[in-house]
Amino acid sequence: MPRLRSLLTLPNVFRIVLLIICVQAIGYLREEKPPWKSAWGRHKAEGVDPSFREHVSAGLWYGTAARAGIAGAILLLSLAWRRTTAPTSAGTQTLLATSEAASSPSPVVFYSLLGAILAGALAMRVPRMTHSLWGDEADALATYVHGMYKPLKKKDRQGPVYFEGAIWPQTFFSARHGPNNHVLFSASSRLCLEAWRKITSRKDTEFTEWVARIPSLIGGLVSLAGLALLLRRWGVPWLGLLATLFMALHPWHVRYSAEARGYALALAFYPFLLLALSHALDRGRWRAWLTFGLLEFLIMYSWAGMAYAMALLNLVALGLMVSKAGRAQQIVRWVTVNLVAAMLFISLYAPHVPQIAEAHERLQWLRGLPMDAVWFHNLVAEFFTGIPYHRQIASNPGEISWEGLMQTSPVLTYSGFALIILAFLTGLVGLWKWHRQRALLVISTFIAVVLCTVHFKFGIKDELRSWYLIFALPALSITVACGLQLLGTGLCRVFRLRSHLATATVAIALLLIAAASLWVMNWSQMRLPFEDYRGVLAASREKHENFSPKATSNVLMCWLWRYSAVYDPRGEIQVRSGPGLRARMEEIKAKKGELYMVVGFRTLAESSNAEIIAMVEDPALFEKVRLFPSRQSIQMMELYRMR
């Protein structure tokens, strides 16, 4: 018995678990047909789209094969595991601070200021929680989280409709619209909605936007707190508070911490990932490395777009380990936890891959705008400020761009933008001089930004949406805050102000100047929905009839280039030509009903559907009910009613 007890160590228990995983995976692979011999492979060969279940079966098979291989690799690697690693030598620079500076705030002051920042951030985000879902949010909610109404007869969209709810396998494994299922968010959002319906005794068909967005709101606030805590452990609590304040005021963070997507959850885990990596690199303990691996998995399961940042961060971590004592054991543990994280992620995400490939082919017509000079200018401007550079449509009163702001408030705009860029460049230099290892961890994210941009431009050849770079927001906030602090110190020296309070006051003043130039975007986000589907329906269909699934509607809503089935399951999206619109007009006149035309993406509509634009602009045929502005003109909608 004592001998048996001595064998049941944690490493051996872990090896037993890995062996069980291998045996189970091999058994599954022997029992199930490989994809190329299954219905999935047959349908692919016949040019027929496989069903959701066939896609999932094929993905699970590949995921199981990967799981068996990775588990086997970890088993072999376990032969190199050791209980201890060489301690960090006294002269080696550590990532975690060993002592606090004399000027550091007390815990009471630090957490009070952090609480004030979080309270202000919450106040800025709560108004957005009730806004209409926009296209990406609505599609994800309908497909992976909630479900939607569908016509009972496919050719009769005005007739009775039935509700088809999303099933849990779709929440975890569906990728019908491409890689837009942020799984951890989808699952947590669904749990929130189900809890809300149970508490309020609502029907399974009902949803509300603010409940669906709760995980993002929590994730956004946690990401702010995590950033402050990370920098406090790095020995710079004042810098942590300044960086947190900048991130809380960045328009990207204001938007995506109150949007039904997984970006905020990924950002919530990221500061703690850096903290775990700092512990692991300094002390080399299994606990820190396993925490790092777990957080890697959670980040990727929240949003797979974080892969660029994860890859570069791990390369930097490897480089830092190579130069340290005990590097062999460190590298073994690093490889182990990365393999464990990969095994978990690939096993669960593999069913998405065949669907993503199919969606890529099926949705070729939805490929983004060209990646030209305008795209690049907007990408750079939005990365630093959350505001695009170029104006799209002058007639859109909700549109916000640097071109427009430079005309309406040139002094504030130029000074704010220049200050952010100057602080960023100063911060890069300051970080490098302050602590090379920490600087490398931060700068790795900016290298990932370049890698991601080049990959989309020359590899994927599809438009890189600016917000895909949101993974760099914590690093940007740290760098800009460092630059503001250095600029504040420099100004204080010029005016011979020596106190820490004076330096902090000047740095905060500079930050407020930068934030003031961004306020117009944040204010717009608080009051103006990005895509106001609820507003459109309130001004059209809902003026004539209440929604009834069993009834037949006498109001025809035609949507051009903007549409959400979540809000208008009876909406008509096939009217794309003048003759088609005339036919529907005659049909509705015969029934003495109402016809509305919703025009979105105005520039595309004018080039592709000129006949329809001419008809709705003809006062003898239509009256313009209302324009629903948006911060981006692609999402602007114009509502017309047939006379």
PDB file of C-alpha atoms in Angstrom, residues 232-353:
ATOM      1  CA  ARG A 232       0.249  46.833  -9.909  1.00  0.00           C
ATOM      2  CA  ARG A 233       1.972  43.431  -9.737  1.00  0.00           C
ATOM      3  CA  TRP A 234       4.536  44.762 -12.208  1.00  0.00           C
ATOM      4  CA  GLY A 235       5.308  47.459  -9.655  1.00  0.00           C
ATOM      5  CA  VAL A 236       3.682  50.465 -11.388  1.00  0.00           C
ATOM      6  CA  PRO A 237       0.217  50.931  -9.809  1.00  0.00           C
ATOM      7  CA  TRP A 238      -0.120  54.563 -10.923  1.00  0.00           C
ATOM      8  CA  LEU A 239       0.621  53.539 -14.493  1.00  0.00           C
ATOM      9  CA  GLY A 240      -1.965  50.776 -14.083  1.00  0.00           C
ATOM     10  CA  LEU A 241      -4.672  53.253 -13.127  1.00  0.00           C
ATOM     11  CA  LEU A 242      -3.724  55.590 -15.988  1.00  0.00           C
ATOM     12  CA  ALA A 243      -3.758  52.728 -18.536  1.00  0.00           C
ATOM     13  CA  THR A 244      -7.088  51.497 -17.191  1.00  0.00           C
ATOM     14  CA  LEU A 245      -8.577  54.965 -17.522  1.00  0.00           C
ATOM     15  CA  PHE A 246      -7.362  55.254 -21.129  1.00  0.00           C
ATOM     16  CA  MET A 247      -8.787  51.844 -22.038  1.00  0.00           C
ATOM     17  CA  ALA A 248     -12.088  52.677 -20.335  1.00  0.00           C
ATOM     18  CA  LEU A 249     -12.365  55.788 -22.538  1.00  0.00           C
ATOM     19  CA  HIS A 250     -11.251  54.181 -25.801  1.00  0.00           C
ATOM     20  CA  PRO A 251     -14.291  53.963 -28.145  1.00  0.00           C
ATOM     21  CA  TRP A 252     -13.507  50.345 -29.032  1.00  0.00           C
ATOM     22  CA  HIS A 253     -13.772  49.311 -25.398  1.00  0.00           C
ATOM     23  CA  VAL A 254     -16.937  51.367 -24.865  1.00  0.00           C
ATOM     24  CA  ARG A 255     -18.526  49.649 -27.844  1.00  0.00           C
ATOM     25  CA  TYR A 256     -17.452  46.030 -27.440  1.00  0.00           C
ATOM     26  CA  SER A 257     -17.967  45.784 -23.698  1.00  0.00           C
ATOM     27  CA  ALA A 258     -21.659  46.388 -24.395  1.00  0.00           C
ATOM     28  CA  GLU A 259     -22.045  44.328 -27.568  1.00  0.00           C
ATOM     29  CA  ALA A 260     -23.259  40.757 -27.922  1.00  0.00           C
ATOM     30  CA  ARG A 261     -19.908  39.378 -29.117  1.00  0.00           C
ATOM     31  CA  GLY A 262     -16.984  37.630 -27.437  1.00  0.00           C
ATOM     32  CA  TYR A 263     -14.285  40.304 -27.733  1.00  0.00           C
ATOM     33  CA  ALA A 264     -14.757  41.663 -24.210  1.00  0.00           C
ATOM     34  CA  LEU A 265     -14.518  38.183 -22.666  1.00  0.00           C
ATOM     35  CA  ALA A 266     -11.221  37.577 -24.476  1.00  0.00           C
ATOM     36  CA  LEU A 267      -9.912  40.919 -23.197  1.00  0.00           C
ATOM     37  CA  ALA A 268     -11.056  40.009 -19.667  1.00  0.00           C
ATOM     38  CA  PHE A 269      -8.762  36.975 -19.563  1.00  0.00           C
ATOM     39  CA  TYR A 270      -5.779  38.650 -21.262  1.00  0.00           C
ATOM     40  CA  PRO A 271      -4.307  40.666 -18.331  1.00  0.00           C
ATOM     41  CA  PHE A 272      -4.542  37.597 -16.105  1.00  0.00           C
ATOM     42  CA  LEU A 273      -2.791  35.576 -18.826  1.00  0.00           C
ATOM     43  CA  LEU A 274       0.116  38.052 -18.707  1.00  0.00           C
ATOM     44  CA  LEU A 275       0.105  37.861 -14.913  1.00  0.00           C
ATOM     45  CA  ALA A 276       0.201  34.044 -14.977  1.00  0.00           C
ATOM     46  CA  LEU A 277       3.002  34.130 -17.557  1.00  0.00           C
ATOM     47  CA  SER A 278       4.945  36.549 -15.368  1.00  0.00           C
ATOM     48  CA  HIS A 279       4.634  34.138 -12.419  1.00  0.00           C
ATOM     49  CA  ALA A 280       5.618  31.194 -14.624  1.00  0.00           C
ATOM     50  CA  LEU A 281       8.674  32.881 -16.107  1.00  0.00           C
ATOM     51  CA  ASP A 282       9.841  34.147 -12.705  1.00  0.00           C
ATOM     52  CA  ARG A 283       9.214  31.043 -10.597  1.00  0.00           C
ATOM     53  CA  GLY A 284       8.617  28.218 -13.064  1.00  0.00           C
ATOM     54  CA  ARG A 285       5.971  26.484 -10.945  1.00  0.00           C
ATOM     55  CA  TRP A 286       3.503  24.063 -12.471  1.00  0.00           C
ATOM     56  CA  ARG A 287       0.617  25.991 -10.918  1.00  0.00           C
ATOM     57  CA  ALA A 288       1.518  29.158 -12.833  1.00  0.00           C
ATOM     58  CA  TRP A 289       2.115  27.310 -16.093  1.00  0.00           C
ATOM     59  CA  LEU A 290      -1.179  25.387 -15.847  1.00  0.00           C
ATOM     60  CA  THR A 291      -3.008  28.640 -15.130  1.00  0.00           C
ATOM     61  CA  PHE A 292      -1.379  30.139 -18.209  1.00  0.00           C
ATOM     62  CA  GLY A 293      -2.532  27.196 -20.336  1.00  0.00           C
ATOM     63  CA  LEU A 294      -6.083  27.362 -18.990  1.00  0.00           C
ATOM     64  CA  LEU A 295      -6.302  31.084 -19.728  1.00  0.00           C
ATOM     65  CA  GLU A 296      -4.978  30.500 -23.248  1.00  0.00           C
ATOM     66  CA  PHE A 297      -7.807  28.053 -23.851  1.00  0.00           C
ATOM     67  CA  LEU A 298     -10.446  30.401 -22.388  1.00  0.00           C
ATOM     68  CA  ILE A 299      -9.187  33.294 -24.514  1.00  0.00           C
ATOM     69  CA  MET A 300      -9.270  31.256 -27.726  1.00  0.00           C
ATOM     70  CA  TYR A 301     -12.688  29.811 -26.859  1.00  0.00           C
ATOM     71  CA  SER A 302     -13.946  33.339 -26.288  1.00  0.00           C
ATOM     72  CA  TRP A 303     -12.644  34.574 -29.644  1.00  0.00           C
ATOM     73  CA  ALA A 304     -10.323  32.630 -31.933  1.00  0.00           C
ATOM     74  CA  GLY A 305      -9.047  35.879 -33.461  1.00  0.00           C
ATOM     75  CA  MET A 306      -6.735  36.177 -30.448  1.00  0.00           C
ATOM     76  CA  ALA A 307      -4.519  33.521 -32.084  1.00  0.00           C
ATOM     77  CA  TYR A 308      -2.197  36.185 -33.528  1.00  0.00           C
ATOM     78  CA  ALA A 309      -1.518  37.683 -30.102  1.00  0.00           C
ATOM     79  CA  MET A 310      -1.167  34.234 -28.493  1.00  0.00           C
ATOM     80  CA  ALA A 311       1.376  33.084 -31.079  1.00  0.00           C
ATOM     81  CA  LEU A 312       3.642  36.128 -30.739  1.00  0.00           C
ATOM     82  CA  LEU A 313       3.352  36.159 -26.938  1.00  0.00           C
ATOM     83  CA  ASN A 314       4.487  32.539 -26.795  1.00  0.00           C
ATOM     84  CA  LEU A 315       7.424  33.226 -29.096  1.00  0.00           C
ATOM     85  CA  VAL A 316       8.550  36.047 -26.796  1.00  0.00           C
ATOM     86  CA  ALA A 317       8.083  33.777 -23.756  1.00  0.00           C
ATOM     87  CA  LEU A 318      10.264  31.131 -25.425  1.00  0.00           C
ATOM     88  CA  GLY A 319      12.937  33.722 -26.131  1.00  0.00           C
ATOM     89  CA  LEU A 320      12.909  34.868 -22.508  1.00  0.00           C
ATOM     90  CA  MET A 321      13.202  31.280 -21.237  1.00  0.00           C
ATOM     91  CA  VAL A 322      16.170  30.449 -23.434  1.00  0.00           C
ATOM     92  CA  SER A 323      18.319  33.024 -21.645  1.00  0.00           C
ATOM     93  CA  LYS A 324      17.478  31.785 -18.123  1.00  0.00           C
ATOM     94  CA  ALA A 325      18.873  29.136 -15.802  1.00  0.00           C
ATOM     95  CA  GLY A 326      16.801  25.953 -15.695  1.00  0.00           C
ATOM     96  CA  ARG A 327      15.529  26.698 -19.182  1.00  0.00           C
ATOM     97  CA  ALA A 328      15.130  23.027 -20.135  1.00  0.00           C
ATOM     98  CA  GLN A 329      12.468  22.383 -17.479  1.00  0.00           C
ATOM     99  CA  GLN A 330      10.810  25.729 -18.155  1.00  0.00           C
ATOM    100  CA  ILE A 331      10.533  24.929 -21.842  1.00  0.00           C
ATOM    101  CA  VAL A 332       9.183  21.438 -21.090  1.00  0.00           C
ATOM    102  CA  ARG A 333       6.442  22.897 -18.911  1.00  0.00           C
ATOM    103  CA  TRP A 334       5.694  25.629 -21.449  1.00  0.00           C
ATOM    104  CA  VAL A 335       5.346  23.072 -24.260  1.00  0.00           C
ATOM    105  CA  THR A 336       3.199  20.840 -22.035  1.00  0.00           C
ATOM    106  CA  VAL A 337       0.631  23.472 -21.102  1.00  0.00           C
ATOM    107  CA  ASN A 338       0.457  24.758 -24.671  1.00  0.00           C
ATOM    108  CA  LEU A 339      -0.227  21.233 -25.891  1.00  0.00           C
ATOM    109  CA  VAL A 340      -2.935  20.782 -23.230  1.00  0.00           C
ATOM    110  CA  ALA A 341      -4.565  24.084 -24.223  1.00  0.00           C
ATOM    111  CA  ALA A 342      -4.346  23.122 -27.910  1.00  0.00           C
ATOM    112  CA  MET A 343      -5.844  19.691 -27.194  1.00  0.00           C
ATOM    113  CA  LEU A 344      -8.835  21.217 -25.411  1.00  0.00           C
ATOM    114  CA  PHE A 345      -9.394  23.924 -27.999  1.00  0.00           C
ATOM    115  CA  ILE A 346      -8.987  21.769 -31.114  1.00  0.00           C
ATOM    116  CA  SER A 347     -11.249  19.048 -29.683  1.00  0.00           C
ATOM    117  CA  LEU A 348     -14.061  21.560 -29.174  1.00  0.00           C
ATOM    118  CA  TYR A 349     -13.437  23.863 -32.135  1.00  0.00           C
ATOM    119  CA  ALA A 350     -12.753  21.265 -34.844  1.00  0.00           C
ATOM    120  CA  PRO A 351     -16.496  20.940 -35.736  1.00  0.00           C
ATOM    121  CA  HIS A 352     -16.415  24.629 -36.713  1.00  0.00           C
ATOM    122  CA  VAL A 353     -13.702  24.182 -39.333  1.00  0.00           C
TER     123      VAL A 353
END
